[in-house]
Amino acid sequence: MSDHAAFAARLRRILALMRKEGFQVVRDPSSFAIGIVLPVILILLYGYGLSLDVKHVPVALVAEQPSPDTTELQAGFLLSPYFDVRAVTSSAQAQELMLERKVDGLIYLRESYGRDTRAGGAPVQIIVHGTDANRARIIQAYAQAALAQSRSRNVVSGAQGGGQATVESRVWFNDANDSHYFLVPGLVVLIMTLIGATLTAMVMSREWERGTLEALFVTPVQASEILVGKLVPYFLLGMVGLVLCVLSSRFLFHVPLRGSLLTLCITSMLYLLVTLGMGLFISSTLKSQFLASQVTQLVTLLPATMLSGFIYDLRSVPLVIQAISMALPARYFVSLLQTIFLAGDVWSVILPNALMLGVFACLFLVMTRRVIRKTLG
Amino acid sequence: MLDSLRRIIALTRKELLAILKDPRSRATLFVPPIVQCLIFGYAATLDLNNARYAVIDQDRSAASSELLARFASVKIFKREAVLDNASQAADLINSRRVLLVLQIPQDFERRLQAGEIAPVQVIADGRNSNTAGTALAYVNQIVAEFNADWRAAHGRAAMGDRPILRAWYNPNLETRWNMIPALIGTLSMLQTMMLTALSVAREREQGTFDQLQVTPLRPEEIIAGKTLPSMLIGAVQATNVLLVAQLWFQIPFQGSFLVLYAGLIFFLLAAVGLGLFVSSIAQTMQQAMLYTFIVMMPFILLSGLNTPISSMPVVLQDFTLINPLRYAIDISHRVYLEGAGLDRLFDDLWPLALIGVGTLAGASWVFERRLG
């Protein structure tokens, strides 16, 4: 047989496998649910639902002796878009509100507040509900700002200037400091991780369990052909999900795309290969649908949320954890997407991260092929 | 009644054996929650650490070096570079080498002495807006302290009201104190739901579910026999996380274990009920797994675990009312950090009971119809 004919036969076998896999995808509603319905639901739910922005925090202003001075301070909080302030006059009442979680913070003014503030400054206790530490810290910062504002009014009216340093801040890539801008690219990573790995996680183990893989072994089909035949249909399905994600982040959530579409496409396809390869590797190694699904869930869902830099900034974590996160492909894709969407084609970020994704893709696919072939022999 | 109980126990035993006899599946059930809890306890932090910054000091005065010395003394900030002009800043931020660039303009000290406003320019990398926001809050605080000291040292009037900051239930505002108790529910929910959904689907695929029908077991006994083992495994997983929280992270436990476990029982019932409901719809193990994912993903991300529920739009806040994990996280926070008793948990417990009973009833209805 000539090389040409061998190649044609090979192509025919791959196409046949792809057709069979394609039928299976089309006939099983759950594959479609994962490939198309899930991305849409997730991007809508999370795109609108996930936010770290703090607004309208319920707080109580505790003034044991209400006076024009305390009312003035309260006005400062009322003007702030960040607080919904209510006045209470006893600290017992305020404590009860905190326990019931009706308020997230207390602004506590002592009885002598009026006197002290006129004398040059009174201590103001800002007590926050610390259970959600991040939110509590943001509330503290806003409360200090609101306090400073009412204070600077007093300073001006007191006409006793005296220089002070102020901070003029600019936040690059995200002028409005809107948490959606960084959450939505991360969300795309999370969704792609899930789609890729879950679509293929059971594909191989199902064939093992049902014995159909052994049936394949007696045909002329080779290990790499099985691999390609499994990969392509799910790759196409995953691409549909990816396109939906990118379109909605651009047009629904108005996250700017400052890099080029081409870079976005290439790196995303690379990542899709990584996750599909991961699923195939897990399912062909474990050979059991039950185990494959548990393991897939363990290595995708929470790690992609917690260890990828999607929400929690990896620059702030201990070195050991940074090292662990390097073994997870998701972190490279988060870095890529945040940069491509918000900053542009910064090659010093894109090239090393894309390279790592390439390495992971090759690694998973080569290992899967070995697992399949080894059992053949 | 007694017979029924004996049949349920027999089925429970068989289920536990089926799940636990394989060492690999034993390992996937009990090791990962502990490892995850350890890793996420360190990884899931919104606290700021190692924030690298660059400095452009165009004033080179006593005041500017005093301000910079304050930044140098704060542990979370690390000075990465000293620049001569602003044009170098862009490159450092673009390539993520620094998070912040501080620029002190030429007339900084002169303005301070003249009693004017002296601006300090700060550029932050907003690719992670939360990190940027937290860093800017620290910058503001450092500058405020600088002002107070500078004014005191130069005999100026005090700045007016001074804030005194306190935090209840988590005095040092560590994200970990928030995260780890929340993981008690999260980690046990993940696997118990999947476990339940798959156990029925596996029997279906292997045909043993039909065999169960010809035994004297009644449908509600089958449901009970499928529910109990998963709840037991979930409770063990939750206990493991609790042990890590106490022994490794040493987060002080304020409440009573009895109350926490009472809450957990309600929660596990709801989680397992959901798993059974999913499995009643799924035909194969593949479908059971995919559907579980589809149900679980929104539940995890909209539970308040990663981002606060109060920051969500109202429609989604309403949606979280059917999310068992939301209540579980609330229960574990309240009991663990605030020391709440059962009386304060009532609002969390009855929705869980409702979800549990509703899903179990739904699942048994679907099973009966499929059989009939």
Short mmCIF file of C-alpha atoms in Angstrom, two decimals, chain B:
data_model
loop_
_atom_site.label_atom_id
_atom_site.label_comp_id
_atom_site.label_asym_id
_atom_site.label_seq_id
_atom_site.Cartn_x
_atom_site.Cartn_y
_atom_site.Cartn_z
CA MET B 1 -42.14 -0.48 61.24
CA LEU B 2 -39.29 -2.46 62.72
CA ASP B 3 -39.07 -4.53 59.55
CA SER B 4 -38.93 -1.39 57.51
CA LEU B 5 -36.10 -0.06 59.66
CA ARG B 6 -34.21 -3.34 59.28
CA ARG B 7 -34.56 -3.19 55.51
CA ILE B 8 -33.35 0.42 55.44
CA ILE B 9 -30.33 -0.49 57.55
CA ALA B 10 -29.54 -3.43 55.29
CA LEU B 11 -29.67 -1.22 52.22
CA THR B 12 -27.57 1.44 53.94
CA ARG B 13 -24.94 -1.15 54.77
CA LYS B 14 -24.87 -2.41 51.23
CA GLU B 15 -24.50 1.14 49.91
CA LEU B 16 -21.66 1.95 52.28
CA LEU B 17 -19.92 -1.28 51.31
CA ALA B 18 -20.35 -0.52 47.62
CA ILE B 19 -18.86 2.94 48.05
CA LEU B 20 -16.08 2.14 50.49
CA LYS B 21 -14.84 -1.27 49.39
CA ASP B 22 -12.72 0.20 46.59
CA PRO B 23 -9.63 1.81 48.12
CA ARG B 24 -9.41 4.29 45.23
CA SER B 25 -12.92 5.57 45.81
CA ARG B 26 -12.29 5.64 49.57
CA ALA B 27 -9.29 7.84 48.90
CA THR B 28 -11.17 10.19 46.58
CA LEU B 29 -13.85 10.67 49.22
CA PHE B 30 -11.78 11.41 52.29
CA VAL B 31 -8.36 12.73 51.29
CA PRO B 32 -9.35 15.57 48.92
CA PRO B 33 -11.51 17.56 51.37
CA ILE B 34 -8.60 17.73 53.79
CA VAL B 35 -6.05 18.65 51.13
CA GLN B 36 -8.39 21.18 49.57
CA CYS B 37 -9.12 22.75 52.91
CA LEU B 38 -5.39 23.13 53.60
CA ILE B 39 -4.61 24.58 50.19
CA PHE B 40 -7.59 26.89 49.95
CA GLY B 41 -7.03 28.08 53.48
CA TYR B 42 -3.82 29.61 52.24
CA ALA B 43 -4.82 30.34 48.65
CA ALA B 44 -8.22 31.92 49.02
CA THR B 45 -7.15 35.21 50.40
CA LEU B 46 -8.36 38.64 49.46
CA ASP B 47 -5.85 40.09 51.91
CA LEU B 48 -3.05 42.05 50.36
CA ASN B 49 0.50 40.65 50.52
CA ASN B 50 3.70 41.29 48.58
CA ALA B 51 2.28 44.32 46.84
CA ARG B 52 5.18 45.52 44.67
CA TYR B 53 5.46 49.18 43.88
CA ALA B 54 7.74 51.62 42.10
CA VAL B 55 8.59 55.12 43.27
CA ILE B 56 9.14 58.34 41.37
CA ASP B 57 10.31 60.96 43.86
CA GLN B 58 10.61 64.26 42.03
CA ASP B 59 10.72 66.32 45.21
CA ARG B 60 13.60 64.63 47.03
CA SER B 61 12.77 66.58 50.18
CA ALA B 62 12.58 65.74 53.85
CA ALA B 63 8.79 65.42 53.64
CA SER B 64 8.85 63.12 50.61
CA SER B 65 11.44 60.81 52.13
CA GLU B 66 9.46 60.72 55.34
CA LEU B 67 6.39 59.61 53.39
CA LEU B 68 8.40 57.00 51.50
CA ALA B 69 9.90 55.71 54.73
CA ARG B 70 6.36 55.02 55.90
CA PHE B 71 5.70 52.91 52.83
CA ALA B 72 8.97 51.08 53.34
CA SER B 73 8.00 50.21 56.90
CA VAL B 74 4.70 48.58 55.94
CA LYS B 75 5.19 44.84 55.52
CA ILE B 76 2.65 44.25 52.78
CA PHE B 77 4.37 46.69 50.39
CA LYS B 78 7.61 45.80 48.64
CA ARG B 79 9.58 48.43 46.75
CA GLU B 80 10.55 47.00 43.37
CA ALA B 81 12.12 49.98 41.63
CA VAL B 82 13.00 53.67 41.91
CA LEU B 83 12.30 55.49 38.67
CA ASP B 84 13.49 58.81 37.32
CA ASN B 85 10.49 59.70 35.22
CA ALA B 86 6.92 58.63 34.62
CA SER B 87 7.54 57.17 31.18
CA GLN B 88 9.13 54.07 32.71
CA ALA B 89 6.06 53.36 34.79
CA ALA B 90 3.87 52.07 31.97
CA ASP B 91 6.17 49.20 31.15
CA LEU B 92 6.41 48.02 34.75
CA ILE B 93 2.65 47.98 35.18
CA ASN B 94 1.88 46.43 31.79
CA SER B 95 4.16 43.50 32.42
CA ARG B 96 2.70 43.06 35.92
CA ARG B 97 6.03 43.66 37.64
CA VAL B 98 4.48 46.23 39.97
CA LEU B 99 0.98 46.79 41.24
CA LEU B 100 1.42 50.46 42.14
CA VAL B 101 3.49 53.43 41.03
CA LEU B 102 3.79 56.31 43.51
CA GLN B 103 4.74 59.67 42.15
CA ILE B 104 5.60 62.57 44.46
CA PRO B 105 5.64 65.81 42.45
CA GLN B 106 8.32 68.47 42.73
CA ASP B 107 6.57 70.95 44.98
CA PHE B 108 5.31 68.42 47.54
CA GLU B 109 7.10 69.82 50.57
CA ARG B 110 6.65 73.45 49.52
CA ARG B 111 2.88 72.96 49.27
CA LEU B 112 2.72 71.27 52.66
CA GLN B 113 4.59 74.14 54.27
CA ALA B 114 2.45 76.72 52.51
CA GLY B 115 -0.59 75.07 54.03
CA GLU B 116 -1.93 73.88 50.69
CA ILE B 117 -3.13 70.51 49.46
CA ALA B 118 -0.14 68.44 48.31
CA PRO B 119 -1.19 65.68 45.92
CA VAL B 120 0.60 62.33 45.66
CA GLN B 121 -0.14 60.56 42.41
CA VAL B 122 -0.77 56.85 42.52
CA ILE B 123 -1.27 54.57 39.52
CA ALA B 124 -2.69 51.11 40.21
CA ASP B 125 -2.95 48.04 37.94
CA GLY B 126 -6.70 47.48 37.72
CA ARG B 127 -6.63 44.07 36.08
CA ASN B 128 -7.69 42.74 39.44
CA SER B 129 -9.88 45.55 40.70
CA ASN B 130 -10.17 44.09 44.17
CA THR B 131 -6.43 44.03 44.69
CA ALA B 132 -6.19 47.55 43.29
CA GLY B 133 -8.93 48.79 45.61
CA THR B 134 -7.43 47.21 48.71
CA ALA B 135 -3.98 48.58 47.86
CA LEU B 136 -5.36 52.08 47.37
CA ALA B 137 -7.16 51.86 50.70
CA TYR B 138 -3.83 51.07 52.38
CA VAL B 139 -2.16 53.96 50.52
CA ASN B 140 -4.84 56.32 51.77
CA GLN B 141 -4.38 55.08 55.30
CA ILE B 142 -0.61 55.54 55.19
CA VAL B 143 -0.98 59.06 53.82
CA ALA B 144 -3.55 59.88 56.52
CA GLU B 145 -1.12 58.74 59.21
CA PHE B 146 1.62 60.76 57.56
CA ASN B 147 -0.62 63.85 57.66
CA ALA B 148 -1.47 63.44 61.31
CA ASP B 149 2.19 63.05 62.32
CA TRP B 150 3.45 65.78 60.03
CA ARG B 151 0.92 68.24 61.38
CA ALA B 152 1.68 67.34 64.95
CA ALA B 153 5.43 67.71 64.34
CA HIS B 154 5.01 71.09 62.65
CA GLY B 155 2.65 72.52 65.22
CA ARG B 156 -0.42 72.60 62.98
CA ALA B 157 -3.96 72.09 64.23
CA ALA B 158 -5.14 68.49 64.53
CA MET B 159 -7.10 66.96 61.66
CA GLY B 160 -10.50 66.74 63.32
CA ASP B 161 -12.33 63.52 64.16
CA ARG B 162 -10.11 60.46 64.19
CA PRO B 163 -11.39 57.05 63.27
CA ILE B 164 -10.77 54.11 65.59
CA LEU B 165 -11.22 50.84 63.73
CA ARG B 166 -12.61 47.66 65.28
CA ALA B 167 -13.87 44.44 63.77
CA TRP B 168 -16.14 42.03 65.57
CA TYR B 169 -15.98 38.23 65.17
CA ASN B 170 -12.75 38.44 63.14
CA PRO B 171 -10.51 41.01 64.82
CA ASN B 172 -7.65 40.91 62.29
CA LEU B 173 -10.00 40.68 59.31
CA GLU B 174 -8.45 37.53 57.89
CA THR B 175 -10.14 36.09 54.83
CA ARG B 176 -9.25 32.65 56.12
CA TRP B 177 -11.59 32.97 59.09
CA ASN B 178 -14.36 33.54 56.61
CA MET B 179 -13.27 30.91 54.10
CA ILE B 180 -12.54 27.82 56.20
CA PRO B 181 -15.85 27.61 58.08
CA ALA B 182 -17.61 28.12 54.75
CA LEU B 183 -15.70 25.14 53.36
CA ILE B 184 -17.30 22.83 55.94
CA GLY B 185 -20.50 22.95 53.95
CA THR B 186 -19.02 23.50 50.49
CA LEU B 187 -16.61 20.58 50.42
CA SER B 188 -19.10 18.12 51.83
CA MET B 189 -21.83 19.23 49.44
CA LEU B 190 -19.71 18.80 46.33
CA GLN B 191 -19.05 15.15 46.80
CA THR B 192 -22.19 13.97 48.57
CA MET B 193 -24.41 15.30 45.81
CA MET B 194 -22.33 13.64 43.15
CA LEU B 195 -22.10 10.44 45.18
CA THR B 196 -25.87 10.17 45.54
CA ALA B 197 -26.59 11.06 41.95
CA LEU B 198 -24.09 8.52 40.67
CA SER B 199 -25.10 5.70 42.99
CA VAL B 200 -28.60 5.53 41.55
CA ALA B 201 -27.37 6.09 38.00
CA ARG B 202 -24.86 3.28 38.38
CA GLU B 203 -27.59 0.86 39.50
CA ARG B 204 -29.63 1.94 36.52
CA GLU B 205 -26.77 1.42 34.10
CA GLN B 206 -25.95 -1.98 35.53
CA GLY B 207 -29.56 -3.03 35.75
CA THR B 208 -29.50 -3.65 39.49
CA PHE B 209 -32.06 -0.92 40.07
CA ASP B 210 -34.69 -3.14 38.52
CA GLN B 211 -33.60 -5.95 40.82
CA LEU B 212 -34.17 -3.67 43.81
CA GLN B 213 -37.77 -3.32 42.70
CA VAL B 214 -38.53 -6.99 43.11
CA THR B 215 -37.24 -7.01 46.68
CA PRO B 216 -39.68 -6.26 49.52
CA LEU B 217 -38.20 -2.73 49.72
CA ARG B 218 -40.78 -0.01 49.31
CA PRO B 219 -39.86 3.11 47.27
CA GLU B 220 -39.51 5.32 50.33
CA GLU B 221 -37.25 2.71 51.92
CA ILE B 222 -35.04 2.73 48.84
CA ILE B 223 -34.90 6.52 49.06
CA ALA B 224 -33.96 6.34 52.74
CA GLY B 225 -31.35 3.67 52.04
CA LYS B 226 -29.79 5.89 49.38
CA THR B 227 -29.98 9.04 51.50
CA LEU B 228 -28.46 7.86 54.77
CA PRO B 229 -25.07 6.59 53.49
CA SER B 230 -24.41 9.80 51.58
CA MET B 231 -25.34 11.88 54.61
CA LEU B 232 -22.99 9.83 56.75
CA ILE B 233 -20.11 10.30 54.34
CA GLY B 234 -20.90 14.00 54.10
CA ALA B 235 -20.83 14.29 57.89
CA VAL B 236 -17.42 12.61 58.04
CA GLN B 237 -16.09 14.97 55.37
CA ALA B 238 -17.46 17.97 57.24
CA THR B 239 -15.82 16.70 60.42
CA ASN B 240 -12.48 16.44 58.65
CA VAL B 241 -12.71 20.03 57.49
CA LEU B 242 -13.70 21.09 60.99
CA LEU B 243 -10.66 19.31 62.39
CA VAL B 244 -8.34 21.06 59.94
CA ALA B 245 -9.90 24.40 60.90
CA GLN B 246 -9.35 23.72 64.58
CA LEU B 247 -6.06 21.86 64.69
CA TRP B 248 -4.16 23.31 61.75
CA PHE B 249 -5.50 26.82 61.26
CA GLN B 250 -6.53 27.18 64.91
CA ILE B 251 -9.49 29.40 64.18
CA PRO B 252 -11.27 29.80 67.52
CA PHE B 253 -14.65 28.08 67.66
CA GLN B 254 -17.18 30.29 69.44
CA GLY B 255 -20.34 28.21 69.33
CA SER B 256 -21.46 24.72 70.27
CA PHE B 257 -20.64 21.62 68.25
CA LEU B 258 -24.11 20.25 68.92
CA VAL B 259 -25.68 23.25 67.23
CA LEU B 260 -23.28 23.04 64.29
CA TYR B 261 -24.03 19.37 63.70
CA ALA B 262 -27.76 19.94 64.02
CA GLY B 263 -27.44 22.50 61.25
CA LEU B 264 -25.27 20.13 59.21
CA ILE B 265 -27.90 17.38 59.35
CA PHE B 266 -30.49 19.69 57.85
CA PHE B 267 -28.02 20.82 55.21
CA LEU B 268 -26.89 17.32 54.24
CA LEU B 269 -30.49 16.22 53.93
CA ALA B 270 -31.10 19.04 51.46
CA ALA B 271 -27.88 18.34 49.53
CA VAL B 272 -28.52 14.60 49.26
CA GLY B 273 -32.14 15.27 48.34
CA LEU B 274 -30.95 17.39 45.45
CA GLY B 275 -28.54 14.67 44.38
CA LEU B 276 -31.33 12.08 44.38
CA PHE B 277 -33.59 14.37 42.46
CA VAL B 278 -30.91 14.83 39.80
CA SER B 279 -30.41 11.09 39.60
CA SER B 280 -34.10 10.48 39.18
CA ILE B 281 -33.95 12.50 35.96
CA ALA B 282 -30.64 11.17 34.65
CA GLN B 283 -30.55 8.00 32.55
CA THR B 284 -26.82 7.31 32.60
CA MET B 285 -23.88 8.05 34.87
CA GLN B 286 -22.61 10.56 32.34
CA GLN B 287 -25.87 12.46 32.52
CA ALA B 288 -25.97 12.22 36.30
CA MET B 289 -22.53 13.78 36.52
CA LEU B 290 -23.23 16.52 34.00
CA TYR B 291 -26.55 17.45 35.56
CA THR B 292 -24.98 17.52 39.00
CA PHE B 293 -22.40 19.94 37.67
CA ILE B 294 -25.08 22.10 36.12
CA VAL B 295 -26.95 22.31 39.42
CA MET B 296 -23.87 22.69 41.60
CA MET B 297 -22.00 25.39 39.71
CA PRO B 298 -24.56 28.14 40.25
CA PHE B 299 -25.05 26.99 43.82
CA ILE B 300 -21.37 27.32 44.65
CA LEU B 301 -20.74 30.62 42.96
CA LEU B 302 -23.94 32.18 44.23
CA SER B 303 -23.54 30.99 47.80
CA GLY B 304 -21.58 33.86 49.25
CA LEU B 305 -18.45 31.69 49.36
CA ASN B 306 -16.41 33.87 47.03
CA THR B 307 -18.37 37.06 46.63
CA PRO B 308 -20.91 38.51 49.06
CA ILE B 309 -24.59 37.82 48.40
CA SER B 310 -25.43 41.41 49.27
CA SER B 311 -23.42 42.60 46.24
CA MET B 312 -25.63 40.61 43.86
CA PRO B 313 -28.61 42.01 41.97
CA VAL B 314 -31.90 41.52 43.79
CA VAL B 315 -33.17 38.84 41.35
CA LEU B 316 -30.14 36.69 42.04
CA GLN B 317 -30.36 37.33 45.76
CA ASP B 318 -33.84 35.85 45.54
CA PHE B 319 -32.47 32.90 43.60
CA THR B 320 -30.05 32.14 46.43
CA LEU B 321 -33.06 31.42 48.63
CA ILE B 322 -33.33 27.93 47.06
CA ASN B 323 -29.60 27.32 47.45
CA PRO B 324 -28.87 24.98 50.37
CA LEU B 325 -25.21 26.01 50.41
CA ARG B 326 -26.13 29.60 51.15
CA TYR B 327 -27.78 28.50 54.39
CA ALA B 328 -24.99 26.09 55.26
CA ILE B 329 -22.36 28.81 54.94
CA ASP B 330 -24.48 31.17 56.99
CA ILE B 331 -24.94 28.51 59.67
CA SER B 332 -21.25 27.68 59.89
CA HIS B 333 -20.26 31.35 60.05
CA ARG B 334 -22.80 32.11 62.71
CA VAL B 335 -22.03 29.14 64.88
CA TYR B 336 -18.29 29.11 64.28
CA LEU B 337 -17.42 32.80 64.46
CA GLU B 338 -20.36 34.42 66.21
CA GLY B 339 -21.30 31.64 68.61
CA ALA B 340 -24.96 31.69 67.64
CA GLY B 341 -27.38 29.24 69.26
CA LEU B 342 -30.22 27.33 67.61
CA ASP B 343 -32.66 30.17 68.25
CA ARG B 344 -30.75 32.43 65.87
CA LEU B 345 -30.49 29.74 63.18
CA PHE B 346 -34.21 29.24 62.71
CA ASP B 347 -34.25 31.30 59.49
CA ASP B 348 -31.60 29.02 58.01
CA LEU B 349 -33.02 25.71 59.19
CA TRP B 350 -36.58 25.76 57.90
CA PRO B 351 -35.63 26.51 54.26
CA LEU B 352 -33.15 23.61 54.38
CA ALA B 353 -35.82 21.28 55.74
CA LEU B 354 -38.18 22.43 53.01
CA ILE B 355 -35.60 21.83 50.26
CA GLY B 356 -34.74 18.40 51.70
CA VAL B 357 -38.31 17.19 51.99
CA GLY B 358 -39.30 18.72 48.66
CA THR B 359 -36.49 17.14 46.65
CA LEU B 360 -36.84 13.74 48.31
CA ALA B 361 -40.58 13.70 47.68
CA GLY B 362 -39.96 14.77 44.09
CA ALA B 363 -37.37 12.06 43.58
CA SER B 364 -39.60 9.30 44.97
CA TRP B 365 -42.49 10.52 42.84
CA VAL B 366 -40.35 10.31 39.70
CA PHE B 367 -39.03 6.87 40.68
CA GLU B 368 -42.50 5.50 41.26
CA ARG B 369 -43.76 6.80 37.96
CA ARG B 370 -40.79 5.38 36.10
CA LEU B 371 -41.50 1.99 37.61
CA GLY B 372 -45.24 2.00 37.36
#
